[in-house]
PDB file of C-alpha atoms in Angstrom:
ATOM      1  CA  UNK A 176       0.890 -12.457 -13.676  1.00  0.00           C
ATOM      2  CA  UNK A 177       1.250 -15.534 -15.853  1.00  0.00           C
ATOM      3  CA  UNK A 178       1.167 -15.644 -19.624  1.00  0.00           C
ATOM      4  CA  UNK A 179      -1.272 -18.392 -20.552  1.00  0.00           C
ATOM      5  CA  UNK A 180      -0.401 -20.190 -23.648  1.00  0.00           C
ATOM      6  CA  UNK A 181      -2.846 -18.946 -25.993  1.00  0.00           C
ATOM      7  CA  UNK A 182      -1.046 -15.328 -25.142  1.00  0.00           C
ATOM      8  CA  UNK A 183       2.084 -16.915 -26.171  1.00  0.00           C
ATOM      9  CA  UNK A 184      -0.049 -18.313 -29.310  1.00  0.00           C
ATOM     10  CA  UNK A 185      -1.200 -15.219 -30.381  1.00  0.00           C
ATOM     11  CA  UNK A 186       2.071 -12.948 -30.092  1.00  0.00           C
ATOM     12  CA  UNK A 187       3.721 -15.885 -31.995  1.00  0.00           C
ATOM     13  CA  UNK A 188       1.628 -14.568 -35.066  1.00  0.00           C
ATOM     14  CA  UNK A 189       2.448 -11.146 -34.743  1.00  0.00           C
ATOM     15  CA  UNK A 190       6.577 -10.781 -33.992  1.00  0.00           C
ATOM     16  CA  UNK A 191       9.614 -11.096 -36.066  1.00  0.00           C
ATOM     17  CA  UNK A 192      11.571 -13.932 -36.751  1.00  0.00           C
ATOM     18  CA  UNK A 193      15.314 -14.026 -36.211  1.00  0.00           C
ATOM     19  CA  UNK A 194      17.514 -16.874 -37.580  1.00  0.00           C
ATOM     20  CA  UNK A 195      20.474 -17.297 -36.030  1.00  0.00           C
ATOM     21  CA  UNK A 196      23.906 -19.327 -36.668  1.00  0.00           C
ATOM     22  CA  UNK A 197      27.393 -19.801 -35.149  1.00  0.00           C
ATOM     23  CA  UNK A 198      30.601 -20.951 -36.368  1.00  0.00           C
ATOM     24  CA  UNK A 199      32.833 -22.121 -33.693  1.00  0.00           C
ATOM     25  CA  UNK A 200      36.413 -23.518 -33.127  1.00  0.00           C
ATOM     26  CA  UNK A 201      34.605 -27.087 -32.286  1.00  0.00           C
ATOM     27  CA  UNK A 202      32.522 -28.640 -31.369  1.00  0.00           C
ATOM     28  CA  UNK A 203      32.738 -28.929 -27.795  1.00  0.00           C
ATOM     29  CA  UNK A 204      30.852 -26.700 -25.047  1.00  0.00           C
ATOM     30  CA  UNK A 205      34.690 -25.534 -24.704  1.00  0.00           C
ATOM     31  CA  UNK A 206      34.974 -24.350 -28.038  1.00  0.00           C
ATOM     32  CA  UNK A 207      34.879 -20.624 -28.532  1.00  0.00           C
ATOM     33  CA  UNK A 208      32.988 -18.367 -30.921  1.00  0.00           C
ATOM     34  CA  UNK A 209      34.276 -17.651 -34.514  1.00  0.00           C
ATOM     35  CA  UNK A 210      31.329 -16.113 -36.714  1.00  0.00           C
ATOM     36  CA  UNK A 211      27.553 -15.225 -35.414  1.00  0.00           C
ATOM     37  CA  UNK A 212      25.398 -14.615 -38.116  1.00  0.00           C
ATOM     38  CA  UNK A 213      21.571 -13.497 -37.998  1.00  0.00           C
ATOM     39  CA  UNK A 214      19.459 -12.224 -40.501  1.00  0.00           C
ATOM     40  CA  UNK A 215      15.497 -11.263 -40.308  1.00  0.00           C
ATOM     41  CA  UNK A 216      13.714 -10.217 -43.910  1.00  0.00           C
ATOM     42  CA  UNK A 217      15.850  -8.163 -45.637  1.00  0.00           C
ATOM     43  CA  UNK A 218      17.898  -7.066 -42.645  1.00  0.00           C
ATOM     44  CA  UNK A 219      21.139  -9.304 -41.811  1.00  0.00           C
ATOM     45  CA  UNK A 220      24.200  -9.013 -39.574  1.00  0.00           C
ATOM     46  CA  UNK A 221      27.467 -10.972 -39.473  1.00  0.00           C
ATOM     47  CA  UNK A 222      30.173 -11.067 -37.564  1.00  0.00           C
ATOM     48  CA  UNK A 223      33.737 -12.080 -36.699  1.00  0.00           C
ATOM     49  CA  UNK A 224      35.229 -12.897 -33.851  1.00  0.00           C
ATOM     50  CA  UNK A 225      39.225 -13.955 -33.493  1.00  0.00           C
ATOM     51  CA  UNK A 226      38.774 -17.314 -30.744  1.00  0.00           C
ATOM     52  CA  UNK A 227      40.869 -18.129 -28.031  1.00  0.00           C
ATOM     53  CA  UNK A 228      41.992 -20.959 -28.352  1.00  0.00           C
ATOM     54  CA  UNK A 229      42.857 -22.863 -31.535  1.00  0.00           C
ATOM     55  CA  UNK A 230      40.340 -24.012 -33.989  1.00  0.00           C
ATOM     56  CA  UNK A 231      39.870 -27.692 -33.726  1.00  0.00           C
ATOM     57  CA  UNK A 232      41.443 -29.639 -37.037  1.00  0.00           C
ATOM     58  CA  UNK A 233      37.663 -31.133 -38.142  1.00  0.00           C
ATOM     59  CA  UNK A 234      36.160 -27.503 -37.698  1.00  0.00           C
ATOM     60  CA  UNK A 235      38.951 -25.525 -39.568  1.00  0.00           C
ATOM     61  CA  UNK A 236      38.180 -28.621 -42.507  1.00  0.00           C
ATOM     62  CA  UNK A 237      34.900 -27.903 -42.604  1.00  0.00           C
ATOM     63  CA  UNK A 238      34.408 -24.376 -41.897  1.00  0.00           C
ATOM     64  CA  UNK A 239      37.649 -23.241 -43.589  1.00  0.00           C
ATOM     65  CA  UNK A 240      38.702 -20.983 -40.976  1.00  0.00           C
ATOM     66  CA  UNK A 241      42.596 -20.156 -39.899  1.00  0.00           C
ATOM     67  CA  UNK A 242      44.000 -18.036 -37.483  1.00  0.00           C
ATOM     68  CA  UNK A 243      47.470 -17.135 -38.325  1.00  0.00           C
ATOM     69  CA  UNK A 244      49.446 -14.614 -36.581  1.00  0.00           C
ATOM     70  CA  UNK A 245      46.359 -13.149 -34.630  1.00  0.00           C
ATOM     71  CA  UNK A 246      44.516 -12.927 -37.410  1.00  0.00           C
ATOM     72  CA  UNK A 247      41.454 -14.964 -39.100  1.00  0.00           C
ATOM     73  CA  UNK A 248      41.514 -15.788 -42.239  1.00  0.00           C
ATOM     74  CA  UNK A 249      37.948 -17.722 -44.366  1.00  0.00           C
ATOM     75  CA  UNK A 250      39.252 -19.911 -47.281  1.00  0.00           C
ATOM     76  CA  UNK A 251      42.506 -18.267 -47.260  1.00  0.00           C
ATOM     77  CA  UNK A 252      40.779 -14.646 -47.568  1.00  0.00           C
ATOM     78  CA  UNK A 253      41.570 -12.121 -44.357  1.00  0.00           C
ATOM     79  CA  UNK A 254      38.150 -10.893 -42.784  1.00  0.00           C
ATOM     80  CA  UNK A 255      37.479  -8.019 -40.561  1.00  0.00           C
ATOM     81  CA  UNK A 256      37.031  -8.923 -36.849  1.00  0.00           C
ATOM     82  CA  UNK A 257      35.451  -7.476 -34.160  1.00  0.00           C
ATOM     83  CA  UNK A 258      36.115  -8.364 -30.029  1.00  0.00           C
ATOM     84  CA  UNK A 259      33.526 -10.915 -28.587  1.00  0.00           C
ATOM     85  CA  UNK A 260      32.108  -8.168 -26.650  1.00  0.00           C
ATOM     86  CA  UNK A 261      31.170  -5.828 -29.829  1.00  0.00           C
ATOM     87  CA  UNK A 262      30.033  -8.753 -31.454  1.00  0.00           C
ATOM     88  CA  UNK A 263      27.479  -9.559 -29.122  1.00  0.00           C
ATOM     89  CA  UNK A 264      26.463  -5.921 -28.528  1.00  0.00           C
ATOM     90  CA  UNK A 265      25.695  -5.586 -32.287  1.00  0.00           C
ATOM     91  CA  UNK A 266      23.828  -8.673 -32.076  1.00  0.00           C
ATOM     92  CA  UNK A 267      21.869  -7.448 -29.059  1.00  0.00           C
ATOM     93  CA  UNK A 268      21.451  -3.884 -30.669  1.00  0.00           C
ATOM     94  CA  UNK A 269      20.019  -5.780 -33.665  1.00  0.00           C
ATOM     95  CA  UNK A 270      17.466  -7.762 -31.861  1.00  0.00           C
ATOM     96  CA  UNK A 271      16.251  -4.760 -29.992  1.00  0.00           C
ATOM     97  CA  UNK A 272      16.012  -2.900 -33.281  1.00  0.00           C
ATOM     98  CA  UNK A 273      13.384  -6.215 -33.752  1.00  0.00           C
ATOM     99  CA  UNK A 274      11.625  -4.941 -31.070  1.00  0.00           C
ATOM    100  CA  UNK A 275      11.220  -8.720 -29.533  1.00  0.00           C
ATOM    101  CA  UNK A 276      11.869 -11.101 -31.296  1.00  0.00           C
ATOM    102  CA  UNK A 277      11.558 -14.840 -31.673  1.00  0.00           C
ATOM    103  CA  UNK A 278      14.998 -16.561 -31.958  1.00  0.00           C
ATOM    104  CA  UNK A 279      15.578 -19.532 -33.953  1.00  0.00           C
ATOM    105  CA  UNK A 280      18.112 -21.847 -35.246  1.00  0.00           C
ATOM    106  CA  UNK A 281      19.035 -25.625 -35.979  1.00  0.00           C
ATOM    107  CA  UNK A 282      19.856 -27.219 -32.839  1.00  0.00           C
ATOM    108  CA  UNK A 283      20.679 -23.950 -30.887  1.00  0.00           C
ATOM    109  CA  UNK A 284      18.841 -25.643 -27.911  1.00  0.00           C
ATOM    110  CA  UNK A 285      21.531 -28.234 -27.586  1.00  0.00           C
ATOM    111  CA  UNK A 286      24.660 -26.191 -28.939  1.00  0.00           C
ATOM    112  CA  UNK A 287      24.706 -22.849 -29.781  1.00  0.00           C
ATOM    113  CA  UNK A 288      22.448 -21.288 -27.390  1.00  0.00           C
ATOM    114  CA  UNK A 289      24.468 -22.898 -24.480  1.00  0.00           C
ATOM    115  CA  UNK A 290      27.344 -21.459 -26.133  1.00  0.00           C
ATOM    116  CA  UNK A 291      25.825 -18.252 -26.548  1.00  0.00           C
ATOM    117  CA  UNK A 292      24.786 -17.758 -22.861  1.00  0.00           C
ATOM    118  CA  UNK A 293      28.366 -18.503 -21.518  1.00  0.00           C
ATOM    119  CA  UNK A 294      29.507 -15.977 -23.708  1.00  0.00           C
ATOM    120  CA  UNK A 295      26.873 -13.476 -22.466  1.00  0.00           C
ATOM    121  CA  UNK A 296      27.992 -14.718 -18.883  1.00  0.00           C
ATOM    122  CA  UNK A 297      31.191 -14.020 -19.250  1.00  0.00           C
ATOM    123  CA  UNK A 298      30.834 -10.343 -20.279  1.00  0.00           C
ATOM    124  CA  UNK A 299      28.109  -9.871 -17.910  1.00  0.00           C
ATOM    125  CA  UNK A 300      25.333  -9.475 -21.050  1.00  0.00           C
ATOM    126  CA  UNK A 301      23.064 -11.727 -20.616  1.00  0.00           C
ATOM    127  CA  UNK A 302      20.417  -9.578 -18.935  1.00  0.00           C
ATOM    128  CA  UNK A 303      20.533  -7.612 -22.318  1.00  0.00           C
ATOM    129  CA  UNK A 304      19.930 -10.596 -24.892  1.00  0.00           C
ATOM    130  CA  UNK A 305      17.119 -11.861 -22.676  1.00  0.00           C
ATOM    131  CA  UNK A 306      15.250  -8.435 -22.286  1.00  0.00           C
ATOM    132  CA  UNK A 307      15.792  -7.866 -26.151  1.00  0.00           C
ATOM    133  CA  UNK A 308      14.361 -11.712 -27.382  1.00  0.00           C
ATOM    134  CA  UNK A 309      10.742 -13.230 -26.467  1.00  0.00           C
ATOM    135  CA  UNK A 310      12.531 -16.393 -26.539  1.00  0.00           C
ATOM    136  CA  UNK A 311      14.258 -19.194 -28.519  1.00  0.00           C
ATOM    137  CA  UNK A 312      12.970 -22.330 -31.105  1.00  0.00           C
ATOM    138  CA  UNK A 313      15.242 -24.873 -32.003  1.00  0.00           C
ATOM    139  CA  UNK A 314      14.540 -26.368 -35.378  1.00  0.00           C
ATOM    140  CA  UNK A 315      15.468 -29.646 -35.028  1.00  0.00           C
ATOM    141  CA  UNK A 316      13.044 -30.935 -32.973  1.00  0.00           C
ATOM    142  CA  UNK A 317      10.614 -28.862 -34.813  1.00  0.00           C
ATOM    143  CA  UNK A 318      11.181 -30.507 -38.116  1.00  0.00           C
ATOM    144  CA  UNK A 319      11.256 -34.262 -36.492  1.00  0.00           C
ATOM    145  CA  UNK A 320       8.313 -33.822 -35.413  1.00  0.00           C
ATOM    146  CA  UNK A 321       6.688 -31.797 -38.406  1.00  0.00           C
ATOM    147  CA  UNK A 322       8.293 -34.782 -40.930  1.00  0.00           C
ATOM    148  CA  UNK A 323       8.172 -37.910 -38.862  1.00  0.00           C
ATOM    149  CA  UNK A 324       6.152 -39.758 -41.576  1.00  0.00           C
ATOM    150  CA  UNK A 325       8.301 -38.514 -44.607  1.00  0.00           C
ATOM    151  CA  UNK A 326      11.112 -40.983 -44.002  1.00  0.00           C
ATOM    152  CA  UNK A 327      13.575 -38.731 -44.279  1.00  0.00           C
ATOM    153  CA  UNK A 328      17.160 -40.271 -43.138  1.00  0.00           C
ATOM    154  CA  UNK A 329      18.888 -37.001 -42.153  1.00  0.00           C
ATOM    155  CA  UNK A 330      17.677 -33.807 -40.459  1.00  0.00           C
ATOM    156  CA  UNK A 331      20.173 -32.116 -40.671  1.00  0.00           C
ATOM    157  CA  UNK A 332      19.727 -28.290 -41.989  1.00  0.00           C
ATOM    158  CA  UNK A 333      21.727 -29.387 -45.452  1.00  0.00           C
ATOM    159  CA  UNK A 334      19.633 -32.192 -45.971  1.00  0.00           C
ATOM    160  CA  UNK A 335      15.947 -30.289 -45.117  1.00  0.00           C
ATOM    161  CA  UNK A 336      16.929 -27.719 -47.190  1.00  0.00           C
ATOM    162  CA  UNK A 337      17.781 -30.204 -50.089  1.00  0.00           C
ATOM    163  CA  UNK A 338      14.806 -32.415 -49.735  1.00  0.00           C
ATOM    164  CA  UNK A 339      12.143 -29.682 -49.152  1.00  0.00           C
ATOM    165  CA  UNK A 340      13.703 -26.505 -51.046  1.00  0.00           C
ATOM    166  CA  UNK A 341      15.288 -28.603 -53.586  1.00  0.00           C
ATOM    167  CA  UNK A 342      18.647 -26.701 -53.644  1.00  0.00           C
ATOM    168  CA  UNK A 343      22.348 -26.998 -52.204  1.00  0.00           C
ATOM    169  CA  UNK A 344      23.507 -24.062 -50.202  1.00  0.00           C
ATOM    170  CA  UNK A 345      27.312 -23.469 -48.998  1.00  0.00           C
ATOM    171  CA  UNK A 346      26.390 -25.118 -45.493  1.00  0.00           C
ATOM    172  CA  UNK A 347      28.663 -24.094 -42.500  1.00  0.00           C
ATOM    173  CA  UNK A 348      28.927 -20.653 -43.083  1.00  0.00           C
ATOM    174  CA  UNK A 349      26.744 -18.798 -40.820  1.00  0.00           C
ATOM    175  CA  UNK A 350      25.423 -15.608 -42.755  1.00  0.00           C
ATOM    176  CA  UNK A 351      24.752 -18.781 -45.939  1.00  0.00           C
ATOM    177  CA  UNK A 352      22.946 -20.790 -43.001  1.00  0.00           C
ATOM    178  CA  UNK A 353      20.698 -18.615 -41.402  1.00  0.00           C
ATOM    179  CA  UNK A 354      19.444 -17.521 -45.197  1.00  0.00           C
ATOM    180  CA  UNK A 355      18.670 -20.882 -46.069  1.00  0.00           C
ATOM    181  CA  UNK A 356      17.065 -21.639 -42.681  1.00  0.00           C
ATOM    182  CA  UNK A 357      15.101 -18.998 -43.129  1.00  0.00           C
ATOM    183  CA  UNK A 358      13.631 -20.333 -46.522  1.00  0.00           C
ATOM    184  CA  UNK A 359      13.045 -23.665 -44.790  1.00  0.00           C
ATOM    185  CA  UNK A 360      11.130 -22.497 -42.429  1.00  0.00           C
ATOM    186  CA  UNK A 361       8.758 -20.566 -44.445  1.00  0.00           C
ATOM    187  CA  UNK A 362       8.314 -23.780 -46.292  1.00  0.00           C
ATOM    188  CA  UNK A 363       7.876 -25.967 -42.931  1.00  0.00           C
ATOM    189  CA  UNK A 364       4.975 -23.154 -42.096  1.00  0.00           C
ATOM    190  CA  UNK A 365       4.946 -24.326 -38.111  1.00  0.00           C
ATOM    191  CA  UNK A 366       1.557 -23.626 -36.768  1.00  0.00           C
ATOM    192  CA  UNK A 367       1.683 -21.100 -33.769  1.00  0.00           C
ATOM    193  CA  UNK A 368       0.795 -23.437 -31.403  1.00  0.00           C
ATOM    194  CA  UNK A 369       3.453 -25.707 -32.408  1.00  0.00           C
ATOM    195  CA  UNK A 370       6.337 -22.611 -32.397  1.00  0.00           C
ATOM    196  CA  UNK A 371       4.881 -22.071 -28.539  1.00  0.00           C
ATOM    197  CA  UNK A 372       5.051 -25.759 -27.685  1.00  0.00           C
ATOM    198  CA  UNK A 373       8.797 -25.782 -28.984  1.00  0.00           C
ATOM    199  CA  UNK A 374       9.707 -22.340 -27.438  1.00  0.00           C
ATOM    200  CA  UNK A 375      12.250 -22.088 -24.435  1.00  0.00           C
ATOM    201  CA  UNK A 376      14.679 -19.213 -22.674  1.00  0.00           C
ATOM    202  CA  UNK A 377      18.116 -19.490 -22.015  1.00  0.00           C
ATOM    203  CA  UNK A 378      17.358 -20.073 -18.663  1.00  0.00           C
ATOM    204  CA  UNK A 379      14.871 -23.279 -20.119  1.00  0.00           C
ATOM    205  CA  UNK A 380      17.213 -24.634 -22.664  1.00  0.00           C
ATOM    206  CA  UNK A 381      18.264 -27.509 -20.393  1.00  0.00           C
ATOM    207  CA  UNK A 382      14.639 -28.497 -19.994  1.00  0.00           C
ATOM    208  CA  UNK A 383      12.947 -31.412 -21.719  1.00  0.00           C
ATOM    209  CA  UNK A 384      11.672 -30.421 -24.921  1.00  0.00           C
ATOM    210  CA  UNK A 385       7.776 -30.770 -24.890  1.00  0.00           C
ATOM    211  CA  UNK A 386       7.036 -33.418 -28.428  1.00  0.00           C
ATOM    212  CA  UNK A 387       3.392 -34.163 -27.587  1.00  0.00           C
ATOM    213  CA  UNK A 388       1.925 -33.938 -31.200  1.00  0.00           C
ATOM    214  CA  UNK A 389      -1.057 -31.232 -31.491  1.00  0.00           C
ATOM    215  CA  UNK A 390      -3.269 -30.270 -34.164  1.00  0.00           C
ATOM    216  CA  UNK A 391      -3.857 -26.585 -35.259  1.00  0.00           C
ATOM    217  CA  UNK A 392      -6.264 -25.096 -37.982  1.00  0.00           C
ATOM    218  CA  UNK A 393      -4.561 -21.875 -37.557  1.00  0.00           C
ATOM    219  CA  UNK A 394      -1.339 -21.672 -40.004  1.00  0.00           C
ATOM    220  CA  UNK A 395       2.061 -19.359 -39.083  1.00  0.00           C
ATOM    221  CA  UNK A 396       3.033 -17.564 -42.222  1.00  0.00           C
ATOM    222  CA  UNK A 397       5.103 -15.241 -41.801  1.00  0.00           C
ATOM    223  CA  UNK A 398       4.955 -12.030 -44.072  1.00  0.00           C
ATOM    224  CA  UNK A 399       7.134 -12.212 -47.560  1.00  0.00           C
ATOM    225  CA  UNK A 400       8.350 -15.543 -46.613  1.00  0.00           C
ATOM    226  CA  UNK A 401       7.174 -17.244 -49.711  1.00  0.00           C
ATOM    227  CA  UNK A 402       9.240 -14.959 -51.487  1.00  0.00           C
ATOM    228  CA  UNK A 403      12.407 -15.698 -49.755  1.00  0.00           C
ATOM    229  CA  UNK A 404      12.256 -18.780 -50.464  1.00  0.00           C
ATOM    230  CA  UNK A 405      11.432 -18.230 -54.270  1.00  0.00           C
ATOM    231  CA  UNK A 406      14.734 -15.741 -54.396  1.00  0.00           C
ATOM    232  CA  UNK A 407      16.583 -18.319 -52.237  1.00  0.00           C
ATOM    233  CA  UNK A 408      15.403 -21.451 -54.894  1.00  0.00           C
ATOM    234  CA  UNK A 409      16.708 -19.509 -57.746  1.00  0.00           C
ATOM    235  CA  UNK A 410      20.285 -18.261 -56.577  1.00  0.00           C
ATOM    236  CA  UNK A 411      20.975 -21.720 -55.784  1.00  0.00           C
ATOM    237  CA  UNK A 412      19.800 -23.046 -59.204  1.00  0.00           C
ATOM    238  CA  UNK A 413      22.112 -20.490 -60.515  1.00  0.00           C
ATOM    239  CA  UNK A 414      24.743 -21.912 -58.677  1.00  0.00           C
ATOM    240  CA  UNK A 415      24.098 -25.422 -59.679  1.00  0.00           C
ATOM    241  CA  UNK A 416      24.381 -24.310 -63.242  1.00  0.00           C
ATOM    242  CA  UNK A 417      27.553 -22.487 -63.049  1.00  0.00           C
ATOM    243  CA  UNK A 418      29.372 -25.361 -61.745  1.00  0.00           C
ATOM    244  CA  UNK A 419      27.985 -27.720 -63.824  1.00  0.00           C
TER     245      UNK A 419
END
């Protein structure tokens, strides 16, 4: 039996949010995993994985990740790391934990979510992931179409977050991205229909996003989100003032 989209509405309003982030060695569909990062409320989970193949000169610059000698190193500091196959478990076993979830992330539709599934592919997981989520949003799209008539030059998650939130955040780490995405989006407050119209599955990814603009009385708010975002504006004044 079909869903219709008022189902898909309705259980928008009522299921946890997941924001979710990788750091990879590129920025390529070739490019392997380095960090995933997801974090819901209070709850959080991040993770290290030691890639493949070598981290790509422009990545490593921005990201500040090394691998010397097998081993993976974040500005110079070692970190614990974990085989791509226990990091995606964990990931799976904390989405399930969710009980359902929506997914969402700054253009996951186009880049991490692609990566993502080959990953699941490859270790034969992605039956898992796909029985634990209710699906993905990707908010990119979400926010062009939210902000079209602010003028804004840049959407990119640094920028949103600095316009809207009026902070700067250590962008390009994943655990620091998915924190301050989450603060965006309780500020963006997409309506439900809106989250359904942007929805899509790992299977759907490669679809055309649907952008046809629609009107909604009915705002998504999800629980404690305001006060995320208060707690997120005022550990990033604090670290504008200490390196001032």
């Amino acid at each position: 039996m079909q869903k219709s989209d008022s189902d898909g509405v309705e259980k928008s309003q009522q299921q946890s949010l997941v924001f979710f982030d990788l750091e990879t060695t590129g920025l390529n569909q070739s490019c392997e995993i380095v960090q995933l990062a997801a974090v819901s409320g209070s709850h959080s989970l991040n993770l290290y994985v030691i890639p493949r193949c070598p981290m790509q000169r422009g990545a490593a610059k921005v990201t500040g990740f090394r691998v010397r000698r097998q081993r993976l190193y974040l500005h110079r500091q070692l970190v614990l790391t974990n085989s791509l196959r226990e990091v995606l478990v964990s990931f799976i076993a904390f989405l399930q934990m969710l009980r359902g979830p929506l997914v969402i992330g700054h253009n996951i539709r186009c880049f991490d979510c692609p990566l993502l599934a080959r990953a699941l592919d490859e270790l034969d997981l992605r039956a898992e992931f796909e029985s634990a989520v209710s699906g993905c949003v990707d908010t990119l799209p979400l926010a062009r179409e939210m902000l079209k008539d602010r003028g804004l030059q840049s959407f990119r998650q640094e920028n949103l977050v600095r316009e809207l939130l009026g902070v700067n955040y250590k962008a390009h780490d994943a655990l620091e991205d998915v924190r301050a995405l989450q603060a965006l989006f309780s500020v963006l407050q997409p309506t439900p229909e809106l989250i359904c119209r942007h929805r899509f599955t790992l299977d759907t990814m490669k679809n055309k996003p649907a952008v046809k603009a629609a009107k909604s009385k009915v705002p998504c708010k999800p629980p404690e989100q305001c006060t995320l975002w208060e707690n997120f504006r005022q550990s990033g004044k604090k670290e504008d003032e200490a390196t001032s």
